[in-house]
Coordinates of C-alpha atoms and ligand atoms in Angstrom, one line a residue:
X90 CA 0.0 0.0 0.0
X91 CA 1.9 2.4 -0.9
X92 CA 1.7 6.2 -2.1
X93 CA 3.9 8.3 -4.6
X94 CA 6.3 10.4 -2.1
X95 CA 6.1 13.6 -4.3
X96 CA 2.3 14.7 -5.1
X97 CA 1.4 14.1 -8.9
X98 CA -0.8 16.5 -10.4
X99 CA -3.4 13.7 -11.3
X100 CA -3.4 12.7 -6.8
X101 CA -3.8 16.3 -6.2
X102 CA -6.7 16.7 -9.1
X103 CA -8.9 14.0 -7.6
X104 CA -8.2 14.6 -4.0
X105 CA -11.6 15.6 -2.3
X106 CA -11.1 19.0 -1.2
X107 CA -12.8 21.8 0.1
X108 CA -12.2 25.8 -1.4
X109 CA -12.9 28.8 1.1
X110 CA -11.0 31.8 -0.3
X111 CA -12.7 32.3 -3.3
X112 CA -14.1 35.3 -4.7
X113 CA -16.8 35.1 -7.0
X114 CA -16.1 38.5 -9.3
X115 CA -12.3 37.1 -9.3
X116 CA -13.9 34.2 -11.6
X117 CA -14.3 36.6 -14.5
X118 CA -12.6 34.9 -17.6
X119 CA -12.2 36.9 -20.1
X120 CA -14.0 35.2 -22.4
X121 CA -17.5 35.5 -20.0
X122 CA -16.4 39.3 -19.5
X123 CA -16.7 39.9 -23.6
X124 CA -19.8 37.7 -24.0
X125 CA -21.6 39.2 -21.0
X126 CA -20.4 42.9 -22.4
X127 CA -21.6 41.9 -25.7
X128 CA -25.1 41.1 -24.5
X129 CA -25.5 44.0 -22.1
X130 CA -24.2 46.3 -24.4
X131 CA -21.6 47.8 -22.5
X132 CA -18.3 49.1 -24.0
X133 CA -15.2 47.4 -21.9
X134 CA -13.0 48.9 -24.6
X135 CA -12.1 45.6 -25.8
X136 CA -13.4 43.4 -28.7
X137 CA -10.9 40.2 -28.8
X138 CA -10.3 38.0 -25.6
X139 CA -6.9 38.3 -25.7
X140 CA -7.3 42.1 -25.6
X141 CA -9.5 41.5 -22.5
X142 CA -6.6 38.5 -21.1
X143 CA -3.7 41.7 -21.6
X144 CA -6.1 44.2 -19.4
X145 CA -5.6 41.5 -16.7
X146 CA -2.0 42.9 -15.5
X147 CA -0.8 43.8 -12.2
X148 CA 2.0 44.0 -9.5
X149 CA 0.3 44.7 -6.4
X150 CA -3.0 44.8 -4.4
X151 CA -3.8 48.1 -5.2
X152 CA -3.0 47.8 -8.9
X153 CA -5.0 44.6 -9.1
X154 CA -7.8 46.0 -7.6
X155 CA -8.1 49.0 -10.5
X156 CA -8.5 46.2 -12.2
X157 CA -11.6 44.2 -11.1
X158 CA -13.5 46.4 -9.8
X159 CA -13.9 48.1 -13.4
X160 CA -14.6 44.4 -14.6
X161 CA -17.7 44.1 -13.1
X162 CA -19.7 46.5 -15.1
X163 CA -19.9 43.6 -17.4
X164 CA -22.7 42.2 -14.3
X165 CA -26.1 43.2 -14.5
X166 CA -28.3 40.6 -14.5
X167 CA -29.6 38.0 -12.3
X168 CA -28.5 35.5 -15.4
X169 CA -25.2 37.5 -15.3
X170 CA -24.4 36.3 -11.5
X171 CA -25.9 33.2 -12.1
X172 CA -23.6 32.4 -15.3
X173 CA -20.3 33.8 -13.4
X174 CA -21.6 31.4 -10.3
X175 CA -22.1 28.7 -12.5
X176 CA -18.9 28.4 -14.8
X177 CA -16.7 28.6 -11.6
X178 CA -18.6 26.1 -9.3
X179 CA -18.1 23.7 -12.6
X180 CA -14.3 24.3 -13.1
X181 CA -14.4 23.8 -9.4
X182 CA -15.8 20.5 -9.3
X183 CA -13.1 19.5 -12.2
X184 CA -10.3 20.2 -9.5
X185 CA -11.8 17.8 -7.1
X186 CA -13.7 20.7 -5.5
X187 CA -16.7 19.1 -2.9
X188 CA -17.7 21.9 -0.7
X189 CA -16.9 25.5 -1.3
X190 CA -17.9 29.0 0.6
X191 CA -17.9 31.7 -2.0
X192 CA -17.0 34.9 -1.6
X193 CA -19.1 38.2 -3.3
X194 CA -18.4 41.8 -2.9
X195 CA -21.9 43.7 -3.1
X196 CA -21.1 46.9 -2.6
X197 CA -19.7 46.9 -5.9
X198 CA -22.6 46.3 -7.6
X199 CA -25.2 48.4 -5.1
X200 CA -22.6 51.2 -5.1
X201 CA -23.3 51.3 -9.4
X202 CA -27.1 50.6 -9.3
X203 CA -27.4 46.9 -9.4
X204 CA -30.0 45.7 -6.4
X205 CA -28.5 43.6 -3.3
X206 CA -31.1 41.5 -4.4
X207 CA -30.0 40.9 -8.0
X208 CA -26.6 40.0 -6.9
X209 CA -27.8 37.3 -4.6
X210 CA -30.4 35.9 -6.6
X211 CA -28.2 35.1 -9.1
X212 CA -25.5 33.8 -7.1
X213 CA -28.0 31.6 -4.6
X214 CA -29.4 30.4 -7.4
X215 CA -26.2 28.7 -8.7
X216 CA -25.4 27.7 -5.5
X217 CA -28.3 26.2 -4.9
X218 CA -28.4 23.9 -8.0
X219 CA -24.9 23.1 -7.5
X220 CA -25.0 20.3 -6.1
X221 CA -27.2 18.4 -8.2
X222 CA -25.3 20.0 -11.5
X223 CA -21.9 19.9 -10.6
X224 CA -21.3 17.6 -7.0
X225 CA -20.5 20.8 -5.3
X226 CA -21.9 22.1 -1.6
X227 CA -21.7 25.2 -2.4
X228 CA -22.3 28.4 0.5
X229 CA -22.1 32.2 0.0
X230 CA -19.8 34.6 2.4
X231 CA -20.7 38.3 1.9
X232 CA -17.9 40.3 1.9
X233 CA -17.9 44.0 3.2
X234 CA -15.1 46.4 1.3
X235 CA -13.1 47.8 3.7
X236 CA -12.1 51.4 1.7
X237 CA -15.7 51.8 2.0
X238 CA -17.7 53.4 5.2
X239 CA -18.2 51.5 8.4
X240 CA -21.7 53.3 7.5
X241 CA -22.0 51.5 4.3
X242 CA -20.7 48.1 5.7
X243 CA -23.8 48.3 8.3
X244 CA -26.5 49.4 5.3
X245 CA -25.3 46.5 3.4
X246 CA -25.5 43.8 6.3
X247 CA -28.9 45.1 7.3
X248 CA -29.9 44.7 3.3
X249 CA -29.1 40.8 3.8
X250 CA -31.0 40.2 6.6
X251 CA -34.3 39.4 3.8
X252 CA -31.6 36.8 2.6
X253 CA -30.0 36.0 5.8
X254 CA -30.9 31.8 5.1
X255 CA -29.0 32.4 2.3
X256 CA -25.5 33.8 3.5
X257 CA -22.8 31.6 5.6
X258 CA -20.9 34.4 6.9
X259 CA -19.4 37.6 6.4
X260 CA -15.7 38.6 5.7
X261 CA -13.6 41.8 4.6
X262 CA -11.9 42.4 1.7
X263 CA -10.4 44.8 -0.9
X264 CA -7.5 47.7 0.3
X265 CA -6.6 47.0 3.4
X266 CA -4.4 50.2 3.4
X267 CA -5.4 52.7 6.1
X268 CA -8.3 50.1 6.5
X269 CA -8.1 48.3 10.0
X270 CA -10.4 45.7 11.3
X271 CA -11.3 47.6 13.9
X272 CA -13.1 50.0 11.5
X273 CA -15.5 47.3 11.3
X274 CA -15.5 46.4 14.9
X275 CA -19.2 47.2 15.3
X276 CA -20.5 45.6 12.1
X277 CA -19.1 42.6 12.5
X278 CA -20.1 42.6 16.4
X279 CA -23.6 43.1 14.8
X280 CA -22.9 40.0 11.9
X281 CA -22.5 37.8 15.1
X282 CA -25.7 38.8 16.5
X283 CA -27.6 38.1 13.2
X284 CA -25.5 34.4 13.5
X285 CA -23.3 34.9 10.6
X286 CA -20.0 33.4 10.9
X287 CA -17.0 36.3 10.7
X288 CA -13.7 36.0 8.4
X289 CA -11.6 39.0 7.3
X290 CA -8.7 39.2 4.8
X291 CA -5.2 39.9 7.0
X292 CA -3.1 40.0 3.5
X293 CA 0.1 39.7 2.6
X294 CA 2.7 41.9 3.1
X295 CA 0.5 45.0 3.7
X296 CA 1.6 48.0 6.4
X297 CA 0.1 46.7 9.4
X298 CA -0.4 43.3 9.0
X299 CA 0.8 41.6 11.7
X300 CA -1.3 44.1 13.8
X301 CA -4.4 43.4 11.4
X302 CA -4.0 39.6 12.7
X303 CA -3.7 40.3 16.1
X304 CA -7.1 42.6 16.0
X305 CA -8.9 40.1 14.2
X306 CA -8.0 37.4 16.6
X307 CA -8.4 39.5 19.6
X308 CA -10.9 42.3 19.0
X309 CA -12.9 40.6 16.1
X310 CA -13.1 37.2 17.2
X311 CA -12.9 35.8 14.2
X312 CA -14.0 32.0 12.6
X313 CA -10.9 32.1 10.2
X314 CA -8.3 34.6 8.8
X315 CA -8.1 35.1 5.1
X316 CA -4.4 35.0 3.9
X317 CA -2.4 35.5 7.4
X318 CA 0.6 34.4 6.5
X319 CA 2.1 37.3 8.0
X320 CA 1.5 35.3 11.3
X321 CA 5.2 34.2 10.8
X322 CA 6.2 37.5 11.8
X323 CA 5.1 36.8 15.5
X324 CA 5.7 33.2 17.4
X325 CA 3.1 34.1 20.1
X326 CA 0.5 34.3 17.1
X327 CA 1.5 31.4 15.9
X328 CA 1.0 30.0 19.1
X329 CA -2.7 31.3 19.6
X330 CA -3.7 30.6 15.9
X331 CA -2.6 27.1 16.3
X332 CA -4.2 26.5 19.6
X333 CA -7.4 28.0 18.5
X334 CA -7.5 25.7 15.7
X335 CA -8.4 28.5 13.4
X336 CA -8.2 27.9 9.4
X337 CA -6.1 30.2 7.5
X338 CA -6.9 30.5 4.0
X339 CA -3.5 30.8 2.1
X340 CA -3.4 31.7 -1.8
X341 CA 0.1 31.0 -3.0
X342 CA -0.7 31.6 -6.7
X343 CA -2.3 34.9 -5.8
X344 CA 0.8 35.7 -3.7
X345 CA 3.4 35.8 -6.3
X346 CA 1.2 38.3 -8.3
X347 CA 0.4 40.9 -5.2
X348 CA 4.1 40.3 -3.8
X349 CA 7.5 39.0 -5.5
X350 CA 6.2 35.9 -4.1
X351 CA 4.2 32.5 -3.8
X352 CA 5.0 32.6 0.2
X353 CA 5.7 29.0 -0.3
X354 CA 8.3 28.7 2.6
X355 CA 6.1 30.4 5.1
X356 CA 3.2 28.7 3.9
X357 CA 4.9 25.1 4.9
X358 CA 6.7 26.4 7.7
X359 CA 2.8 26.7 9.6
X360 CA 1.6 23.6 8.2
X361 CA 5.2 21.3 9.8
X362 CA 4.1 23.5 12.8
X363 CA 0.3 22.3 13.2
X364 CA -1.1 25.5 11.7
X365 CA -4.6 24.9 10.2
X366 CA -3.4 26.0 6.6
X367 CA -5.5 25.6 3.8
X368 CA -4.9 26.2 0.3
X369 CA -7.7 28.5 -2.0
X370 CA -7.3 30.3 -5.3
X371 CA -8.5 33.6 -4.4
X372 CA -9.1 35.4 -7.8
X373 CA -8.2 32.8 -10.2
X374 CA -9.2 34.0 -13.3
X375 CA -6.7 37.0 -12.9
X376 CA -4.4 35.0 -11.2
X377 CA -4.1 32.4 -13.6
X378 CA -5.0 29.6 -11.0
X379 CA -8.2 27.2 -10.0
X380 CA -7.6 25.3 -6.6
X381 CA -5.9 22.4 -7.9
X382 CA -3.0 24.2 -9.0
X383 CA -2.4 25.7 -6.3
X384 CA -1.9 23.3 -4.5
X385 CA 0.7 21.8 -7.2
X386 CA 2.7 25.2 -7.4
X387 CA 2.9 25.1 -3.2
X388 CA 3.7 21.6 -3.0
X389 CA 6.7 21.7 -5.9
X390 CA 7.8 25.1 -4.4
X391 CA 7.9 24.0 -1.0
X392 CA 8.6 20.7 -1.7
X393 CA 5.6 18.9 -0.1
X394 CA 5.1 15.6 0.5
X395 CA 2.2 13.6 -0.2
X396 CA 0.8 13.1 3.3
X397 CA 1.0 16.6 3.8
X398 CA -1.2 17.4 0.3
X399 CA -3.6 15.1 2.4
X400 CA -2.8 17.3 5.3
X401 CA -3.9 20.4 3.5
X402 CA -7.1 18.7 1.8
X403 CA -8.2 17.2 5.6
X404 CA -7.7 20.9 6.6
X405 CA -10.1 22.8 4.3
X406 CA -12.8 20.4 5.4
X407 CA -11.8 20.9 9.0
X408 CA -11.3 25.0 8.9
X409 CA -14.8 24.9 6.9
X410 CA -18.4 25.6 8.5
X411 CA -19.4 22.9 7.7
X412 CA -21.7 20.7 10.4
X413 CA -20.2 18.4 12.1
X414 CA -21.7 15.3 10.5
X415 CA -21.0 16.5 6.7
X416 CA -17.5 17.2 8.0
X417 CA -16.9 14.0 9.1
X418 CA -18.7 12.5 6.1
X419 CA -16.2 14.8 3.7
X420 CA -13.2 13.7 5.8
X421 CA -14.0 9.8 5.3
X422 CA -13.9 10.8 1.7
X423 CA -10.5 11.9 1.8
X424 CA -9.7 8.9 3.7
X425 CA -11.3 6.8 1.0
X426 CA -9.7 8.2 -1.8
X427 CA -6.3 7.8 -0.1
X428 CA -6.6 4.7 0.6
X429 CA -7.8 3.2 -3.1
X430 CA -5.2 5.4 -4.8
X431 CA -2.7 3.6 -2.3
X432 CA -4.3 0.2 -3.4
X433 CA -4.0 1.0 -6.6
X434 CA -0.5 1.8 -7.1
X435 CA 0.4 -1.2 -5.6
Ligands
ADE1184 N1 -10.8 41.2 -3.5 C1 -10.6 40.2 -4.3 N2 -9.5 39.6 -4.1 C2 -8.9 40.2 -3.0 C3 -7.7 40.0 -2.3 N3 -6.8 39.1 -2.6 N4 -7.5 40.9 -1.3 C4 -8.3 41.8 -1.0 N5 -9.4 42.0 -1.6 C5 -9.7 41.2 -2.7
ZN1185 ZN1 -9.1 37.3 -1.2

């Protein structure tokens, strides 16, 4: 019974896995963002997809950001969040993909005249069929932006309370820049009340990101930290994180195009020390990246081993919010597919 020592693609491809740093307007292929611009009528500036594929070029957060958040003009309908759901949640289930809790920004649709309640619909309603279609749980996290008003934030969570059977949890995204958590203290306080479960994006290599951790784990009281990996920086984090069992949601692929790099290294480092990594794609149709090669670029980077691919798949059903049952169920899964590729490499 044995296993291949270094992870092939094809283990990591069909390893049951769960994804939970994955936002839904970073799905935009460039190909969808034409058609959908084609059909609404709106002029991108753009008329090949490989015109659209060169627009998608940055070197930073910031610079990445004046990126997407002008690509999702393209997003009007109901049909048009429903199609963007839809074509990621299948790709998903191609990379081995079982349960996944989705990201969406609506702000940035509310803030340019698109209803909350076109946004969701669309999005719940591929989430919803999921499962049947493609073999995928699929959950939504509404994400406050964080260079927006604390003001804002609040008018946005009360808008989802209509919808509230229809939303996980809540996280924070966008610049974090002069953006604290603890601009958001009394949102999210308010989130927890309405029984949402809380994540926020702590990312990479940002002014103030070791303090953003510490907030989030001490102030916020967070479910999970987005990125993180900046925990490193401080032992006694490390420590807490650990002990708390909390997930972090690391995004190697994303790292090397926001930084000079994939944060392998640090990314391994927590896993060998009992961190609850997991491993997400983030925005992966800017990034270049769905879930499963992620984990290949990590685990050739850092030089993984195979056990600890299995590590990091056991971990995303473990840091998820999942129930206790299904969690269980999805973890026998893993166990099963271990064992019969094992068996069959004998
Ligand atoms: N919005 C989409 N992707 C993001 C990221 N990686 N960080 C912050 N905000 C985001
Ligand atoms: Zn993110």
């Amino acid at each position: 019974m044995a296993l291949p020592a270094t992870p092939t693609r094809e283990f990591i491809t069909g390893l049951p896995k769960a994804e939970l740093h994955l936002h839904l307007e970073g799905t935009l292929e460039p190909d969808l963002k034409l058609r959908l611009a084609q059909r609404n009528g709106v002029d991108i500036g753009q008329s090949t997809v490989e015109e659209v594929r060169a627009t998608y070029a940055f070197d930073s957060l910031t610079s990445f950001l004046a990126v997407y958040y002008p690509a999702m003009e393209v997003l009007q309908t109901a049909d048009d969040f429903f199609e963007l759901a839809d074509a990621y949640l299948a790709r998903a289930a191609a990379d081995g993909v079982k349960h996944v809790e989705m990201f969406f920004d609506p702000q940035a649709h509310t803030s340019r005249g698109v209803p909350f309640e076109t946004v969701v619909t669309g999005y719940h309603r591929a989430a919803a069929g999921a499962s049947e279609k493609h073999g995928v749980d699929a959950h939504l996290i509404l994400c406050f932006l964080r260079d927006m008003s604390a003001e804002s934030a609040a008018e946005t969570l009360e808008a989802s309370v209509p919808f509230r059977d229809r939303i996980l949890g809540v996280g924070l995204d966008s610049d974090d820049r002069g953006n604290p958590p603890e601009k958001f203290a009394d949102v999210f306080a308010r989130a927890r009340e309405l029984g949402y479960r809380l994540t926020m994006h702590c990312d990479i290599d940002q002014p103030g990101s070791i303090d953003n951790i510490r907030t989030v784990l001490d102030e916020i009281g967070v479910d999970r930290v987005d990125h993180g990996t900046n925990v490193v920086e401080d032992p006694a984090l490390v420590a807490v994180v650990r002990e708390r069992g909390l997930g972090l949601t690391c995004c190697p692929v994303s790292n090397s195009f926001v930084t000079d790099d994939m944060k392998a290294a640090e990314i391994a480092g927590l896993l060998r020390d009992g961190v609850r990594v997991t491993v997400n794609s983030d925005d992966p149709a800017y990034f270049g990246g769905y879930v499963a090669d992620n984990y290949v670029a990590l685990a050739e980077s850092a030089g993984l081993t195979t056990a600890e691919v299995v590590t990091l798949a056991r971990n995303s059903f473990e840091a998820s919010w999942l129930g206790d049952s299904q969690r269980a169920a999805y973890l026998a899964q893993v166990d099963g597919y271990v064992a019969a590729y094992a068996a069959s490499s004998d």
